[in-house]
Amino acid sequence: MADKNMGEVILKAEHLTKHYPIKKGLFGRAENYVHALEDVSFEVRRGETFAIVGESGCGKSTTGKCVLRLTEPTSGTVTLDGVDFTALKGAELTEARKKMTLIFQDPYSSLNPRMTVADIIAEPLDIAKTYKTRAERDARVEEIMSKVGLDLAYKYRYPHEFSGGQRQRIGIARAIVLEPEIVICDEPVSALDVSVQAKVINLLEQLQDDLGLAYIFISHDLSVVKHISDRIMVMYLGHMMELATSEELFANPCHPYTEALLGVVPRIARERIQDKKILTGDVPSPANPPSGCCFHTRCANCMRVCAQRAPQEREVSPGHICACHLYDDTLTEDERTPEPPVVTKVG
Ligand code: SF4
């Protein structure tokens, strides 16, 4: 198997930041901001699966939306095939958007109940006007239906006639019909039964092999991500905490937050982690993020410096990046003084 980690970079997100204003008063002036995404950078290579993992509200879905420009980033850039995607407008943006699509989390609400399967799958073709005749359109729909394992006899049926797994196959068919380079999978199996999850993941892997797709796979479930990902980025409160190959992250987690996440994963070799660090307290409000390291209010390794300034991202081994003061050799004795967090509750 080719080493996907050495493949060509097709997408580069640099310093992506998204702040949502909290408006109040007659004139809707911004009183505060929700810091959904803070200075996040990463690359996606051709044919790889790049996973983004974290608890609910950590900014993983916002990252996907900013990459696709479903929401405009407050700052930062996304480069797609060497072109600044964030600067594109009009026809150029429409053309570039064909290269990136999205599979939604909920196969129940993401399909229009009044459209047939054929029309749902053909919708991107209709918008992009990529066919000359109706027969061409139909042939493409049938080709994609076969690829995702949908019976052609179901072509003129409606979404409510299908199970969750079949609906997600329809969503996947719609996402790949324009032959994208990158598919953003936003929790694509979390609404499905465990037995169906494996089938959908196998399908995604099969399609990746056949079509050379790159996936940005967003999930809160490390056990799902472990098996499908080439590289994993762990996020917390809008920040990148750790980034490594899947193998390296599970064998040698460096960030206290990743260790804590692994400690609460039920299906992955928990025995490997001798000293389990279980997460205590709630995720702080992104409208009022903690000073310094955003994880310091829950970190079992917290030191005096952690509340004072944010850690820099450091390469702890080749390709393994970690944002934590534990790897800063320049700290003074005073800065290293342990200061365990006071457990806080939000709300
Ligand atoms: Fe914990 Fe400090 Fe590292 Fe943040 S910087 S993860 S608080 S040790």
Short mmCIF file of C-alpha atoms and ligand atoms in Angstrom, two decimals:
data_model
loop_
_atom_site.label_atom_id
_atom_site.label_comp_id
_atom_site.label_asym_id
_atom_site.label_seq_id
_atom_site.Cartn_x
_atom_site.Cartn_y
_atom_site.Cartn_z
CA MET A 1 0.00 0.00 0.00
CA ALA A 2 1.30 3.45 -0.89
CA ASP A 3 2.28 5.64 2.03
CA LYS A 4 -0.51 8.20 2.04
CA ASN A 5 1.33 10.21 4.71
CA MET A 6 3.91 11.12 2.09
CA GLY A 7 1.31 12.07 -0.57
CA GLU A 8 0.87 15.41 -2.27
CA VAL A 9 -0.74 18.13 -0.15
CA ILE A 10 -4.07 19.09 -1.74
CA LEU A 11 -5.54 21.22 1.04
CA LYS A 12 -3.81 23.57 3.43
CA ALA A 13 -5.65 25.35 6.24
CA GLU A 14 -3.57 28.11 7.82
CA HIS A 15 -4.38 29.95 11.04
CA LEU A 16 -8.12 29.35 10.69
CA THR A 17 -10.04 31.38 13.26
CA LYS A 18 -13.78 31.77 13.71
CA HIS A 19 -15.41 34.08 16.25
CA TYR A 20 -19.22 34.29 16.33
CA PRO A 21 -20.54 37.60 17.69
CA ILE A 22 -23.01 37.51 20.59
CA LYS A 23 -25.29 40.43 19.78
CA LYS A 24 -27.45 42.32 22.24
CA GLY A 25 -29.46 45.52 22.36
CA LEU A 26 -31.51 47.50 19.86
CA PHE A 27 -28.75 47.87 17.29
CA GLY A 28 -27.47 44.33 17.62
CA ARG A 29 -23.98 45.40 18.66
CA ALA A 30 -21.56 42.55 19.40
CA GLU A 31 -21.18 42.33 23.19
CA ASN A 32 -18.91 39.35 23.18
CA TYR A 33 -17.67 36.62 20.87
CA VAL A 34 -17.85 32.85 20.90
CA HIS A 35 -14.30 31.68 20.17
CA ALA A 36 -15.26 28.63 18.09
CA LEU A 37 -11.91 28.24 16.32
CA GLU A 38 -8.50 29.67 17.26
CA ASP A 39 -5.53 29.69 14.91
CA VAL A 40 -5.84 26.12 13.61
CA SER A 41 -3.51 24.94 10.84
CA PHE A 42 -3.25 21.57 9.10
CA GLU A 43 -2.73 19.90 5.73
CA VAL A 44 -4.65 17.16 3.95
CA ARG A 45 -2.87 14.88 1.47
CA ARG A 46 -4.28 13.20 -1.59
CA GLY A 47 -6.05 9.94 -0.78
CA GLU A 48 -5.59 10.13 3.00
CA THR A 49 -8.10 10.18 5.84
CA PHE A 50 -7.44 13.09 8.14
CA ALA A 51 -9.52 12.85 11.30
CA ILE A 52 -10.55 15.70 13.57
CA VAL A 53 -11.51 14.47 17.03
CA GLY A 54 -12.79 16.07 20.22
CA GLU A 55 -15.73 16.51 22.52
CA SER A 56 -18.89 18.29 21.48
CA GLY A 57 -18.25 22.02 21.01
CA CYS A 58 -14.49 21.64 20.43
CA GLY A 59 -14.67 23.32 17.02
CA LYS A 60 -14.38 20.26 14.77
CA SER A 61 -17.59 20.92 12.80
CA THR A 62 -16.74 24.64 12.62
CA THR A 63 -13.40 23.65 11.09
CA GLY A 64 -15.22 21.64 8.41
CA LYS A 65 -17.63 24.49 7.69
CA CYS A 66 -14.81 27.05 7.45
CA VAL A 67 -12.83 24.79 5.10
CA LEU A 68 -15.89 24.52 2.84
CA ARG A 69 -16.78 28.19 3.41
CA LEU A 70 -20.27 27.25 4.54
CA THR A 71 -19.34 29.76 7.20
CA GLU A 72 -16.69 32.38 6.44
CA PRO A 73 -13.64 32.20 8.72
CA THR A 74 -12.93 35.35 10.74
CA SER A 75 -9.32 35.04 9.62
CA GLY A 76 -6.97 32.50 8.11
CA THR A 77 -6.80 30.89 4.70
CA VAL A 78 -7.65 27.63 2.96
CA THR A 79 -5.55 26.69 -0.05
CA LEU A 80 -6.98 24.04 -2.37
CA ASP A 81 -4.73 22.60 -5.08
CA GLY A 82 -2.46 25.62 -4.71
CA VAL A 83 -5.29 28.17 -5.10
CA ASP A 84 -6.44 30.45 -2.26
CA PHE A 85 -9.96 29.04 -1.83
CA THR A 86 -10.87 31.69 0.74
CA ALA A 87 -10.37 34.46 -1.83
CA LEU A 88 -12.50 32.92 -4.61
CA LYS A 89 -15.80 34.46 -5.66
CA GLY A 90 -18.63 33.80 -8.11
CA ALA A 91 -18.03 31.30 -10.90
CA GLU A 92 -14.48 30.48 -9.69
CA LEU A 93 -15.82 29.58 -6.24
CA THR A 94 -18.61 27.43 -7.73
CA GLU A 95 -16.06 25.60 -9.88
CA ALA A 96 -13.64 25.03 -6.97
CA ARG A 97 -16.49 23.83 -4.73
CA LYS A 98 -16.93 20.79 -6.98
CA LYS A 99 -13.65 19.52 -5.53
CA MET A 100 -14.95 19.44 -1.95
CA THR A 101 -18.21 18.03 -0.62
CA LEU A 102 -19.83 17.13 2.66
CA ILE A 103 -21.51 14.06 4.13
CA PHE A 104 -23.86 15.09 6.89
CA GLN A 105 -24.22 13.51 10.30
CA ASP A 106 -27.95 12.88 10.23
CA PRO A 107 -29.15 10.77 7.29
CA TYR A 108 -32.74 11.45 8.41
CA SER A 109 -32.81 15.24 8.16
CA SER A 110 -30.22 15.76 5.41
CA LEU A 111 -32.32 14.28 2.60
CA ASN A 112 -35.29 16.15 1.14
CA PRO A 113 -38.33 13.92 1.87
CA ARG A 114 -40.12 15.19 -1.27
CA MET A 115 -37.37 14.18 -3.69
CA THR A 116 -36.75 10.72 -5.14
CA VAL A 117 -33.41 9.01 -4.63
CA ALA A 118 -32.48 9.72 -8.26
CA ASP A 119 -33.21 13.44 -7.91
CA ILE A 120 -31.34 13.70 -4.61
CA ILE A 121 -28.23 12.10 -6.11
CA ALA A 122 -28.53 14.15 -9.32
CA GLU A 123 -29.01 17.48 -7.52
CA PRO A 124 -25.28 18.41 -7.61
CA LEU A 125 -25.20 17.48 -11.33
CA ASP A 126 -28.24 19.71 -11.94
CA ILE A 127 -26.64 22.64 -10.10
CA ALA A 128 -23.25 22.22 -11.80
CA LYS A 129 -24.91 21.45 -15.19
CA THR A 130 -22.40 18.74 -15.97
CA TYR A 131 -24.54 16.70 -18.40
CA LYS A 132 -25.88 17.35 -21.89
CA THR A 133 -28.80 14.93 -22.03
CA ARG A 134 -31.25 13.39 -19.59
CA ALA A 135 -29.90 9.96 -20.49
CA GLU A 136 -26.40 11.06 -19.48
CA ARG A 137 -27.74 12.27 -16.12
CA ASP A 138 -29.60 9.00 -15.52
CA ALA A 139 -26.57 6.91 -16.44
CA ARG A 140 -24.42 8.81 -13.95
CA VAL A 141 -27.01 8.39 -11.19
CA GLU A 142 -27.20 4.64 -11.85
CA GLU A 143 -23.40 4.33 -11.92
CA ILE A 144 -23.12 6.02 -8.52
CA MET A 145 -26.01 4.04 -7.03
CA SER A 146 -24.22 0.82 -7.96
CA LYS A 147 -20.95 2.12 -6.52
CA VAL A 148 -22.50 2.76 -3.09
CA GLY A 149 -24.47 -0.52 -3.07
CA LEU A 150 -27.98 0.84 -3.69
CA ASP A 151 -30.37 -1.31 -5.71
CA LEU A 152 -31.31 0.45 -8.98
CA ALA A 153 -34.92 -0.61 -8.39
CA TYR A 154 -35.00 2.00 -5.59
CA LYS A 155 -34.29 4.88 -7.97
CA TYR A 156 -37.74 6.43 -7.77
CA ARG A 157 -38.39 5.78 -4.10
CA TYR A 158 -38.41 8.41 -1.35
CA PRO A 159 -36.05 8.71 1.67
CA HIS A 160 -38.65 7.61 4.24
CA GLU A 161 -38.75 4.18 2.58
CA PHE A 162 -35.12 3.48 3.57
CA SER A 163 -33.24 2.46 6.72
CA GLY A 164 -30.64 4.79 8.31
CA GLY A 165 -27.74 2.94 6.67
CA GLN A 166 -29.34 3.10 3.23
CA ARG A 167 -30.11 6.79 3.66
CA GLN A 168 -26.49 7.41 4.51
CA ARG A 169 -25.54 5.56 1.30
CA ILE A 170 -27.80 8.01 -0.58
CA GLY A 171 -26.01 10.90 1.17
CA ILE A 172 -22.63 9.43 0.22
CA ALA A 173 -23.78 8.97 -3.40
CA ARG A 174 -24.83 12.63 -3.54
CA ALA A 175 -21.47 13.68 -2.07
CA ILE A 176 -19.33 11.80 -4.63
CA VAL A 177 -21.42 12.22 -7.78
CA LEU A 178 -19.30 15.18 -8.96
CA GLU A 179 -16.04 13.27 -8.38
CA PRO A 180 -14.63 15.49 -5.63
CA GLU A 181 -11.05 15.33 -4.36
CA ILE A 182 -11.97 15.84 -0.71
CA VAL A 183 -15.06 14.73 1.20
CA ILE A 184 -15.73 16.18 4.63
CA CYS A 185 -17.48 13.49 6.67
CA ASP A 186 -19.12 15.17 9.66
CA GLU A 187 -19.88 12.39 12.17
CA PRO A 188 -21.18 10.25 9.28
CA VAL A 189 -21.93 7.17 11.38
CA SER A 190 -22.80 8.56 14.81
CA ALA A 191 -26.57 8.45 14.12
CA LEU A 192 -26.41 4.80 12.99
CA ASP A 193 -26.56 1.46 14.84
CA VAL A 194 -23.15 -0.03 15.60
CA SER A 195 -23.72 -2.94 13.16
CA VAL A 196 -24.54 -0.47 10.35
CA GLN A 197 -21.61 1.82 11.25
CA ALA A 198 -19.08 -0.85 10.20
CA LYS A 199 -20.79 -1.29 6.82
CA VAL A 200 -20.81 2.45 6.08
CA ILE A 201 -17.15 2.78 7.12
CA ASN A 202 -16.21 -0.17 4.89
CA LEU A 203 -18.04 1.55 2.03
CA LEU A 204 -16.16 4.81 2.64
CA GLU A 205 -12.84 2.94 2.60
CA GLN A 206 -13.78 1.09 -0.57
CA LEU A 207 -14.71 4.36 -2.30
CA GLN A 208 -11.46 5.93 -1.15
CA ASP A 209 -9.47 3.12 -2.72
CA ASP A 210 -11.50 3.22 -5.96
CA LEU A 211 -11.68 6.99 -6.41
CA GLY A 212 -8.57 8.26 -4.60
CA LEU A 213 -10.66 10.45 -2.30
CA ALA A 214 -9.24 12.31 0.67
CA TYR A 215 -11.49 12.43 3.73
CA ILE A 216 -11.64 14.95 6.52
CA PHE A 217 -13.34 12.69 9.04
CA ILE A 218 -14.94 14.54 11.95
CA SER A 219 -15.83 12.44 14.99
CA HIS A 220 -16.13 12.47 18.76
CA ASP A 221 -15.43 8.71 18.80
CA LEU A 222 -11.75 7.75 18.88
CA SER A 223 -12.60 4.08 18.38
CA VAL A 224 -14.22 4.90 15.01
CA VAL A 225 -11.37 7.16 13.98
CA LYS A 226 -8.62 4.70 14.94
CA HIS A 227 -9.54 2.27 12.20
CA ILE A 228 -10.20 4.67 9.34
CA SER A 229 -7.63 7.45 9.83
CA ASP A 230 -4.12 7.98 8.55
CA ARG A 231 -3.58 11.06 10.71
CA ILE A 232 -5.57 12.51 13.61
CA MET A 233 -5.87 16.05 14.93
CA VAL A 234 -7.22 16.32 18.49
CA MET A 235 -9.09 19.55 19.26
CA TYR A 236 -10.29 21.18 22.46
CA LEU A 237 -12.19 24.44 22.84
CA GLY A 238 -11.35 25.56 19.30
CA HIS A 239 -7.61 24.80 19.58
CA MET A 240 -5.44 22.11 18.08
CA MET A 241 -3.99 20.07 20.95
CA GLU A 242 -2.15 17.26 19.18
CA LEU A 243 -1.62 16.00 15.63
CA ALA A 244 0.04 12.72 14.65
CA THR A 245 -0.38 9.63 12.55
CA SER A 246 -3.10 7.35 13.91
CA GLU A 247 -0.52 4.72 14.86
CA GLU A 248 1.66 7.21 16.70
CA LEU A 249 -1.22 8.91 18.50
CA PHE A 250 -2.53 5.67 19.96
CA ALA A 251 0.92 4.24 20.74
CA ASN A 252 2.42 7.40 22.14
CA PRO A 253 -0.13 10.11 23.06
CA CYS A 254 1.71 13.21 24.27
CA HIS A 255 -0.99 15.70 25.22
CA PRO A 256 -2.75 15.30 28.60
CA TYR A 257 -6.10 15.87 26.86
CA THR A 258 -5.47 13.05 24.36
CA GLU A 259 -4.45 10.77 27.25
CA ALA A 260 -7.67 11.65 29.04
CA LEU A 261 -9.72 10.99 25.89
CA LEU A 262 -8.03 7.60 25.44
CA GLY A 263 -8.79 6.83 29.06
CA VAL A 264 -12.50 7.22 28.45
CA VAL A 265 -12.62 5.30 25.17
CA PRO A 266 -14.39 2.04 25.91
CA ARG A 267 -13.33 -0.08 22.95
CA ILE A 268 -9.63 0.64 22.62
CA ALA A 269 -6.89 -1.14 24.60
CA ARG A 270 -7.48 0.75 27.83
CA GLU A 271 -5.06 -1.52 29.67
CA ARG A 272 -2.21 0.15 27.76
CA ILE A 273 -2.78 3.32 29.69
CA GLN A 274 -1.49 2.51 33.15
CA ASP A 275 -2.23 5.81 34.79
CA LYS A 276 -5.64 6.70 33.37
CA LYS A 277 -6.39 10.37 33.43
CA ILE A 278 -10.13 10.77 33.56
CA LEU A 279 -11.55 14.12 32.54
CA THR A 280 -13.08 16.06 35.39
CA GLY A 281 -15.13 19.25 35.23
CA ASP A 282 -16.99 20.65 32.25
CA VAL A 283 -15.69 22.16 29.02
CA PRO A 284 -15.42 25.93 29.71
CA SER A 285 -17.62 28.31 27.75
CA PRO A 286 -16.07 29.30 24.39
CA ALA A 287 -17.52 32.77 25.06
CA ASN A 288 -15.23 33.05 28.06
CA PRO A 289 -12.25 30.78 27.39
CA PRO A 290 -9.62 30.24 30.13
CA SER A 291 -6.37 32.22 30.07
CA GLY A 292 -3.14 30.53 28.95
CA CYS A 293 -3.63 26.91 27.93
CA CYS A 294 -7.37 26.45 27.32
CA PHE A 295 -7.21 22.98 28.92
CA HIS A 296 -5.65 24.16 32.19
CA THR A 297 -8.96 24.14 34.10
CA ARG A 298 -9.20 20.34 33.61
CA CYS A 299 -5.60 19.19 33.20
CA ALA A 300 -4.14 16.78 35.75
CA ASN A 301 -0.61 17.97 34.77
CA CYS A 302 -1.37 21.68 35.13
CA MET A 303 1.61 23.85 36.12
CA ARG A 304 1.85 27.49 37.18
CA VAL A 305 2.75 28.64 33.67
CA CYS A 306 -0.32 27.00 32.14
CA ALA A 307 -2.78 29.67 33.27
CA GLN A 308 -0.34 32.44 32.34
CA ARG A 309 0.39 31.82 28.69
CA ALA A 310 -0.73 29.57 25.85
CA PRO A 311 1.69 26.79 24.86
CA GLN A 312 3.27 26.79 21.42
CA GLU A 313 2.85 23.90 18.99
CA ARG A 314 6.01 21.75 19.10
CA GLU A 315 7.12 18.84 16.97
CA VAL A 316 7.85 16.20 19.64
CA SER A 317 8.87 13.62 17.03
CA PRO A 318 8.79 13.78 13.20
CA GLY A 319 5.23 14.69 12.15
CA HIS A 320 3.94 14.53 15.75
CA ILE A 321 2.85 17.96 16.96
CA CYS A 322 1.74 18.76 20.49
CA ALA A 323 0.65 22.07 22.06
CA CYS A 324 1.63 21.64 25.71
CA HIS A 325 4.10 23.31 28.11
CA LEU A 326 5.27 19.87 29.29
CA TYR A 327 7.51 19.81 26.20
CA ASP A 328 8.99 23.28 26.77
CA ASP A 329 12.59 22.89 27.99
CA THR A 330 12.96 26.60 28.67
CA LEU A 331 10.48 26.77 31.60
CA THR A 332 11.79 27.94 34.99
CA GLU A 333 11.36 25.93 38.21
CA ASP A 334 8.69 28.41 39.29
CA GLU A 335 6.77 28.01 36.04
CA ARG A 336 6.88 24.22 36.44
CA THR A 337 5.29 24.30 39.92
CA PRO A 338 2.28 21.91 39.83
CA GLU A 339 -1.06 23.66 40.15
CA PRO A 340 -3.86 21.08 39.86
CA PRO A 341 -7.08 22.55 38.56
CA VAL A 342 -10.07 23.41 40.69
CA VAL A 343 -12.95 21.38 39.21
CA THR A 344 -15.41 23.78 37.64
CA LYS A 345 -18.97 23.31 36.47
CA VAL A 346 -20.46 25.34 33.66
CA GLY A 347 -24.02 26.57 34.05
FE1 SF4 B 1 -1.91 20.70 30.81
FE2 SF4 B 1 -0.35 22.82 30.94
FE3 SF4 B 1 -0.06 21.08 28.96
FE4 SF4 B 1 -2.16 22.69 29.05
S1 SF4 B 1 -0.05 23.29 28.78
S2 SF4 B 1 -2.19 20.53 28.60
S3 SF4 B 1 -2.55 22.79 31.23
S4 SF4 B 1 0.30 20.71 31.13
#
